[in-house]
Amino acid sequence: MRVPTLTLAAAGVALIAPATLPGAAAALPPEARTAAHGDGADPGAGRGAGPAPAASRDVPAVARPERAATTPSRGRTSTAPPRTDAGTAPDRAEGAVTAADLLAKVGTCAQISAGRYRTDADSPATVPVCGAQGAVFWRADLDIDCDGQATAHCNSQTDPLYSPGTAYVQSDGRPLNAETLPYIVVPAASSRWSPAASGVRGGSVAAVVYQDRVQYAVVGDTGPSDLIGEASYATARGLGIPAGPSDGGVPSGVTYIVFKDSKAVPIEDHQAAVMMGERLARQFVTDN
């Protein structure tokens, strides 16, 4: 189940010995999940266009209330997720850098987190955050974050865990729109890992990879300090993943690559994130 999001706080980051990530394997079949967030595949197995740009300015993070541990579970079907809005090319991406290009560079994990993350509240902690030249990455599940502006698919009626706020907000001060803006959720800072210390902040650009698809997104929300693997409704749709806030997502196979010290301005301008993401993804492939 999805649990509440929190604002980022400063914390230290510790380097530990490298671990090995499995190759770019196809996602496991979804399975009924009775607890919070996803599966615990080691080293993790991992949500399309945003609103029109507004005037560019930095907006501070907004605190998010914590949800109770007894929130409803998110069940998933026993069959493979359908390919919604799928194209026909073997690699579908928003730019020229393909899923295969990116996955070829994340086969080995130089772990930078001092510990590992859970994908569910009751699952083992198996997902490390890994460092690379110009980026950090992890492989986990994908749970649906539908928080922010109320829309047809993201509201208190469709999502029992809905919150009207996001940790980062648009340039006009309004929360982000999970239905139209691809964004990802990062863990709140802790002694395990401080995203900010790795150059990961609100608006940072990410390439999210699932099977043969690449979806560029921004860091738009923060979650509990011990859980990882969540993205917006729009991110899931862009990846061909079921996007229902109560029963969508996938239990494994999603890779999150966040480019260090990047920032889409304004945060709600998805095209700005795509342009920057494509350039940084190409550099990531060249440098790693």
CSV table of C-alpha atoms in Angstrom, one decimal:
chain,number,residue,atom,x,y,z
A,1,MET,CA,0.0,0.0,0.0
A,2,ARG,CA,1.1,3.5,-0.5
A,3,VAL,CA,2.1,5.4,2.6
A,4,PRO,CA,2.2,9.2,3.2
A,5,THR,CA,4.8,11.4,1.8
A,6,LEU,CA,7.1,13.7,3.7
A,7,THR,CA,9.4,16.6,2.9
A,8,LEU,CA,13.1,16.0,2.4
A,9,ALA,CA,15.4,16.7,5.3
A,10,ALA,CA,19.2,16.8,5.5
A,11,ALA,CA,21.1,13.7,6.4
A,12,GLY,CA,24.4,12.1,5.7
A,13,VAL,CA,25.2,9.6,2.9
A,14,ALA,CA,27.7,6.7,3.4
A,15,LEU,CA,29.5,4.7,0.8
A,16,ILE,CA,29.7,1.0,1.2
A,17,ALA,CA,31.1,-1.9,-0.8
A,18,PRO,CA,29.8,-2.4,-4.4
A,19,ALA,CA,27.0,-4.8,-4.9
A,20,THR,CA,25.9,-6.4,-8.2
A,21,LEU,CA,22.6,-5.7,-9.8
A,22,PRO,CA,21.0,-8.3,-12.1
A,23,GLY,CA,20.8,-7.5,-15.8
A,24,ALA,CA,17.8,-5.8,-17.5
A,25,ALA,CA,15.3,-8.7,-17.0
A,26,ALA,CA,11.7,-8.5,-18.0
A,27,ALA,CA,9.3,-7.7,-15.1
A,28,LEU,CA,8.0,-10.5,-13.0
A,29,PRO,CA,4.2,-11.2,-13.3
A,30,PRO,CA,2.3,-9.0,-10.9
A,31,GLU,CA,1.1,-10.7,-7.8
A,32,ALA,CA,-1.4,-9.9,-5.1
A,33,ARG,CA,0.2,-7.6,-2.6
A,34,THR,CA,-1.2,-7.3,0.8
A,35,ALA,CA,1.1,-4.7,2.3
A,36,ALA,CA,2.4,-1.4,1.4
A,37,HIS,CA,4.6,-0.7,-1.6
A,38,GLY,CA,5.9,-3.4,-3.9
A,39,ASP,CA,8.1,-6.5,-3.9
A,40,GLY,CA,11.5,-6.8,-2.5
A,41,ALA,CA,13.6,-8.2,-5.4
A,42,ASP,CA,17.3,-7.5,-5.0
A,43,PRO,CA,18.7,-5.1,-5.8
A,44,GLY,CA,15.2,-3.7,-6.4
A,45,ALA,CA,13.1,-3.9,-9.4
A,46,GLY,CA,11.3,-0.7,-9.7
A,47,ARG,CA,4.6,6.6,-12.6
A,48,GLY,CA,2.7,11.5,-19.7
A,49,ALA,CA,2.7,15.4,-20.4
A,50,GLY,CA,2.6,18.2,-17.9
A,51,PRO,CA,0.7,21.4,-17.7
A,52,ALA,CA,1.7,24.4,-19.7
A,53,PRO,CA,4.8,26.2,-18.2
A,54,ALA,CA,4.3,29.0,-15.7
A,55,ALA,CA,6.8,31.7,-14.7
A,56,SER,CA,10.0,30.1,-13.4
A,57,ARG,CA,10.8,30.4,-9.7
A,58,ASP,CA,11.9,28.1,-6.9
A,59,VAL,CA,9.2,27.1,-4.5
A,60,PRO,CA,9.9,25.7,-1.1
A,61,ALA,CA,8.8,22.2,-0.1
A,62,VAL,CA,5.6,21.8,1.8
A,63,ALA,CA,5.3,19.4,4.7
A,64,ARG,CA,3.1,16.3,4.2
A,65,PRO,CA,1.2,14.5,7.0
A,66,GLU,CA,1.9,10.9,7.7
A,67,ARG,CA,-0.8,8.3,7.0
A,68,ALA,CA,-1.7,5.6,9.4
A,69,ALA,CA,-0.1,2.2,9.0
A,70,THR,CA,-3.6,0.6,8.7
A,71,THR,CA,-4.4,2.2,5.3
A,72,PRO,CA,-5.9,-0.2,2.8
A,73,SER,CA,-3.7,-2.6,0.8
A,74,ARG,CA,-3.3,-2.4,-2.9
A,75,GLY,CA,-4.2,-5.6,-4.7
A,76,ARG,CA,-2.9,-6.4,-8.2
A,77,THR,CA,-4.2,-8.9,-10.8
A,78,SER,CA,-2.4,-12.2,-11.4
A,79,THR,CA,-1.8,-11.5,-15.1
A,80,ALA,CA,0.8,-9.4,-16.7
A,81,PRO,CA,-0.1,-5.7,-16.9
A,82,PRO,CA,-1.6,-4.6,-20.2
A,83,ARG,CA,0.2,-2.4,-22.6
A,84,THR,CA,-1.9,0.8,-22.7
A,85,ASP,CA,-1.2,3.4,-25.4
A,86,ALA,CA,1.6,1.2,-26.7
A,87,GLY,CA,3.6,2.0,-29.8
A,88,THR,CA,5.0,-0.5,-32.2
A,89,ALA,CA,8.7,0.2,-32.1
A,90,PRO,CA,10.9,-2.4,-30.2
A,91,ASP,CA,12.1,0.5,-27.9
A,92,ARG,CA,9.6,3.2,-27.0
A,93,ALA,CA,11.1,6.4,-25.5
A,94,GLU,CA,10.4,10.1,-25.4
A,95,GLY,CA,13.8,10.6,-27.1
A,96,ALA,CA,16.5,8.9,-29.0
A,97,VAL,CA,18.1,7.1,-26.0
A,98,THR,CA,16.4,3.7,-25.6
A,99,ALA,CA,15.6,1.6,-22.7
A,100,ALA,CA,18.3,-0.9,-23.8
A,101,ASP,CA,20.9,2.0,-23.9
A,102,LEU,CA,20.1,2.9,-20.3
A,103,LEU,CA,19.7,-0.5,-18.8
A,104,ALA,CA,23.1,-1.6,-20.2
A,105,LYS,CA,24.7,1.0,-17.9
A,106,VAL,CA,23.0,0.0,-14.6
A,107,GLY,CA,23.9,-3.7,-14.4
A,108,THR,CA,26.4,-3.1,-11.5
A,109,CYS,CA,25.6,-1.2,-8.3
A,110,ALA,CA,28.1,0.9,-6.5
A,111,GLN,CA,26.0,1.3,-3.4
A,112,ILE,CA,25.9,4.8,-1.9
A,113,SER,CA,23.0,4.3,0.6
A,114,ALA,CA,24.1,3.3,4.1
A,115,GLY,CA,21.4,0.7,4.1
A,116,ARG,CA,18.7,-0.8,1.8
A,117,TYR,CA,15.1,0.1,1.3
A,118,ARG,CA,11.8,-1.8,1.6
A,119,THR,CA,9.3,-1.7,-1.3
A,120,ASP,CA,6.5,-2.7,1.1
A,121,ALA,CA,6.0,-1.9,4.8
A,122,ASP,CA,6.3,-5.6,5.6
A,123,SER,CA,8.8,-6.6,3.0
A,124,PRO,CA,12.6,-7.1,3.6
A,125,ALA,CA,14.9,-4.2,2.9
A,126,THR,CA,16.6,-5.3,-0.3
A,127,VAL,CA,16.9,-2.2,-2.6
A,128,PRO,CA,20.1,-0.2,-2.5
A,129,VAL,CA,20.6,3.3,-4.0
A,130,CYS,CA,23.5,3.1,-6.4
A,131,GLY,CA,25.9,5.7,-7.7
A,132,ALA,CA,27.1,6.3,-11.2
A,133,GLN,CA,28.8,9.1,-13.2
A,134,GLY,CA,26.3,11.9,-13.2
A,135,ALA,CA,23.4,10.0,-11.7
A,136,VAL,CA,22.0,7.8,-8.9
A,137,PHE,CA,19.7,4.9,-9.6
A,138,TRP,CA,17.7,2.1,-8.1
A,139,ARG,CA,15.5,-0.8,-9.3
A,140,ALA,CA,12.2,-1.3,-7.5
A,141,ASP,CA,8.5,-1.7,-8.0
A,142,LEU,CA,6.2,1.1,-9.0
A,143,ASP,CA,3.2,2.1,-6.8
A,144,ILE,CA,0.9,4.9,-8.0
A,145,ASP,CA,1.1,8.3,-6.4
A,146,CYS,CA,-2.1,10.2,-7.2
A,147,ASP,CA,-1.6,13.1,-4.7
A,148,GLY,CA,-1.8,16.8,-5.6
A,149,GLN,CA,-4.4,18.5,-7.6
A,150,ALA,CA,-7.8,16.7,-7.7
A,151,THR,CA,-8.6,15.4,-11.2
A,152,ALA,CA,-10.9,12.9,-12.8
A,153,HIS,CA,-8.6,10.0,-11.9
A,154,CYS,CA,-6.8,11.3,-8.9
A,155,ASN,CA,-9.1,12.4,-6.0
A,156,SER,CA,-10.4,11.3,-2.6
A,157,GLN,CA,-13.0,9.1,-4.2
A,158,THR,CA,-10.7,7.1,-6.5
A,159,ASP,CA,-7.8,6.9,-4.1
A,160,PRO,CA,-8.3,6.1,-0.4
A,161,LEU,CA,-4.8,7.4,0.3
A,162,TYR,CA,-5.3,10.6,-1.6
A,163,SER,CA,-3.6,13.8,-0.3
A,164,PRO,CA,-4.2,17.2,-1.8
A,165,GLY,CA,-0.6,18.2,-1.4
A,166,THR,CA,2.8,17.3,-2.9
A,167,ALA,CA,6.2,17.9,-1.3
A,168,TYR,CA,7.1,20.2,-4.2
A,169,VAL,CA,4.7,22.6,-5.9
A,170,GLN,CA,4.2,24.3,-9.2
A,171,SER,CA,5.6,27.8,-10.0
A,172,ASP,CA,2.2,29.2,-9.2
A,173,GLY,CA,2.2,27.6,-5.7
A,174,ARG,CA,-0.3,24.9,-6.5
A,175,PRO,CA,0.4,21.2,-5.8
A,176,LEU,CA,1.6,19.1,-8.8
A,177,ASN,CA,-0.9,17.3,-11.0
A,178,ALA,CA,-0.2,13.6,-10.8
A,179,GLU,CA,-2.6,12.8,-13.6
A,180,THR,CA,-0.8,14.9,-16.2
A,181,LEU,CA,2.7,15.4,-14.9
A,182,PRO,CA,5.2,12.5,-14.8
A,183,TYR,CA,7.0,12.7,-11.5
A,184,ILE,CA,8.7,10.2,-9.1
A,185,VAL,CA,8.7,9.9,-5.3
A,186,VAL,CA,12.0,9.7,-3.4
A,187,PRO,CA,12.5,8.7,0.2
A,188,ALA,CA,12.8,11.4,2.8
A,189,ALA,CA,16.3,12.0,4.0
A,190,SER,CA,17.6,9.8,6.7
A,191,SER,CA,20.9,8.3,7.9
A,192,ARG,CA,20.3,5.6,5.3
A,193,TRP,CA,20.5,8.2,2.4
A,194,SER,CA,20.1,11.9,1.9
A,195,PRO,CA,18.9,12.6,-1.7
A,196,ALA,CA,20.0,16.2,-1.5
A,197,ALA,CA,23.5,15.2,-0.6
A,198,SER,CA,23.6,13.3,-3.9
A,199,GLY,CA,22.2,16.3,-5.9
A,200,VAL,CA,18.6,15.0,-5.9
A,201,ARG,CA,16.0,17.6,-5.1
A,202,GLY,CA,12.6,18.8,-6.1
A,203,GLY,CA,12.5,19.2,-9.9
A,204,SER,CA,15.5,16.9,-10.5
A,205,VAL,CA,15.1,15.1,-13.8
A,206,ALA,CA,14.8,11.3,-14.0
A,207,ALA,CA,14.7,8.6,-16.6
A,208,VAL,CA,12.2,5.9,-15.6
A,209,VAL,CA,12.6,2.6,-17.5
A,210,TYR,CA,10.2,-0.3,-17.7
A,211,GLN,CA,10.7,-3.1,-20.2
A,212,ASP,CA,11.2,-1.3,-23.5
A,213,ARG,CA,9.9,2.1,-22.5
A,214,VAL,CA,11.6,5.3,-21.2
A,215,GLN,CA,9.6,8.0,-19.4
A,216,TYR,CA,11.3,11.2,-18.4
A,217,ALA,CA,10.0,12.6,-15.1
A,218,VAL,CA,10.9,15.0,-12.3
A,219,VAL,CA,11.3,14.5,-8.6
A,220,GLY,CA,7.9,15.7,-7.4
A,221,ASP,CA,7.2,14.2,-4.0
A,222,THR,CA,8.8,12.5,-1.0
A,223,GLY,CA,7.9,9.4,0.9
A,224,PRO,CA,8.8,7.5,4.1
A,225,SER,CA,12.5,7.3,4.8
A,226,ASP,CA,12.5,3.5,4.6
A,227,LEU,CA,10.4,2.9,1.4
A,228,ILE,CA,11.2,3.3,-2.3
A,229,GLY,CA,9.5,2.7,-5.6
A,230,GLU,CA,6.6,5.1,-6.4
A,231,ALA,CA,5.7,7.5,-9.2
A,232,SER,CA,2.7,9.5,-10.5
A,233,TYR,CA,-0.3,8.3,-12.4
A,234,ALA,CA,1.1,10.0,-15.5
A,235,THR,CA,4.5,8.2,-15.2
A,236,ALA,CA,2.7,4.9,-15.0
A,237,ARG,CA,0.6,5.6,-18.1
A,238,GLY,CA,3.7,6.7,-20.0
A,239,LEU,CA,5.3,3.4,-19.2
A,240,GLY,CA,2.3,1.3,-20.2
A,241,ILE,CA,1.7,0.4,-16.6
A,242,PRO,CA,-1.8,0.2,-15.1
A,243,ALA,CA,-2.3,3.6,-13.4
A,244,GLY,CA,-5.3,3.0,-11.1
A,245,PRO,CA,-4.4,4.5,-7.7
A,246,SER,CA,-5.8,1.6,-5.8
A,247,ASP,CA,-5.0,-1.4,-8.0
A,248,GLY,CA,-2.4,-0.1,-10.5
A,249,GLY,CA,1.4,-0.3,-10.6
A,250,VAL,CA,3.8,-3.2,-11.0
A,251,PRO,CA,5.6,-5.3,-8.4
A,252,SER,CA,9.0,-5.2,-9.9
A,253,GLY,CA,11.2,-4.4,-12.9
A,254,VAL,CA,11.2,-0.5,-12.9
A,255,THR,CA,14.5,1.3,-13.0
A,256,TYR,CA,14.8,4.9,-11.7
A,257,ILE,CA,17.8,6.9,-12.9
A,258,VAL,CA,18.0,10.4,-11.4
A,259,PHE,CA,20.5,12.9,-12.9
A,260,LYS,CA,22.5,14.7,-10.3
A,261,ASP,CA,22.2,18.5,-9.9
A,262,SER,CA,19.6,18.7,-12.7
A,263,LYS,CA,16.4,20.7,-12.5
A,264,ALA,CA,13.4,21.2,-14.8
A,265,VAL,CA,12.2,24.8,-14.7
A,266,PRO,CA,9.4,25.3,-14.0
A,267,ILE,CA,8.9,21.9,-12.4
A,268,GLU,CA,5.5,21.4,-14.1
A,269,ASP,CA,6.9,21.9,-17.6
A,270,HIS,CA,7.2,18.3,-18.8
A,271,GLN,CA,8.7,19.3,-22.1
A,272,ALA,CA,11.6,21.0,-20.3
A,273,ALA,CA,12.1,17.7,-18.4
A,274,VAL,CA,12.1,15.7,-21.6
A,275,MET,CA,14.6,18.1,-23.3
A,276,MET,CA,17.0,18.0,-20.3
A,277,GLY,CA,16.5,14.3,-19.7
A,278,GLU,CA,17.3,13.4,-23.2
A,279,ARG,CA,20.5,15.4,-23.1
A,280,LEU,CA,21.5,14.0,-19.7
A,281,ALA,CA,20.6,10.4,-20.7
A,282,ARG,CA,22.8,10.6,-23.7
A,283,GLN,CA,25.6,11.9,-21.5
A,284,PHE,CA,25.0,9.1,-18.9
A,285,VAL,CA,25.3,6.4,-21.6
A,286,THR,CA,28.5,8.0,-22.9
A,287,ASP,CA,30.1,8.4,-19.4
A,288,ASN,CA,29.2,5.1,-17.9
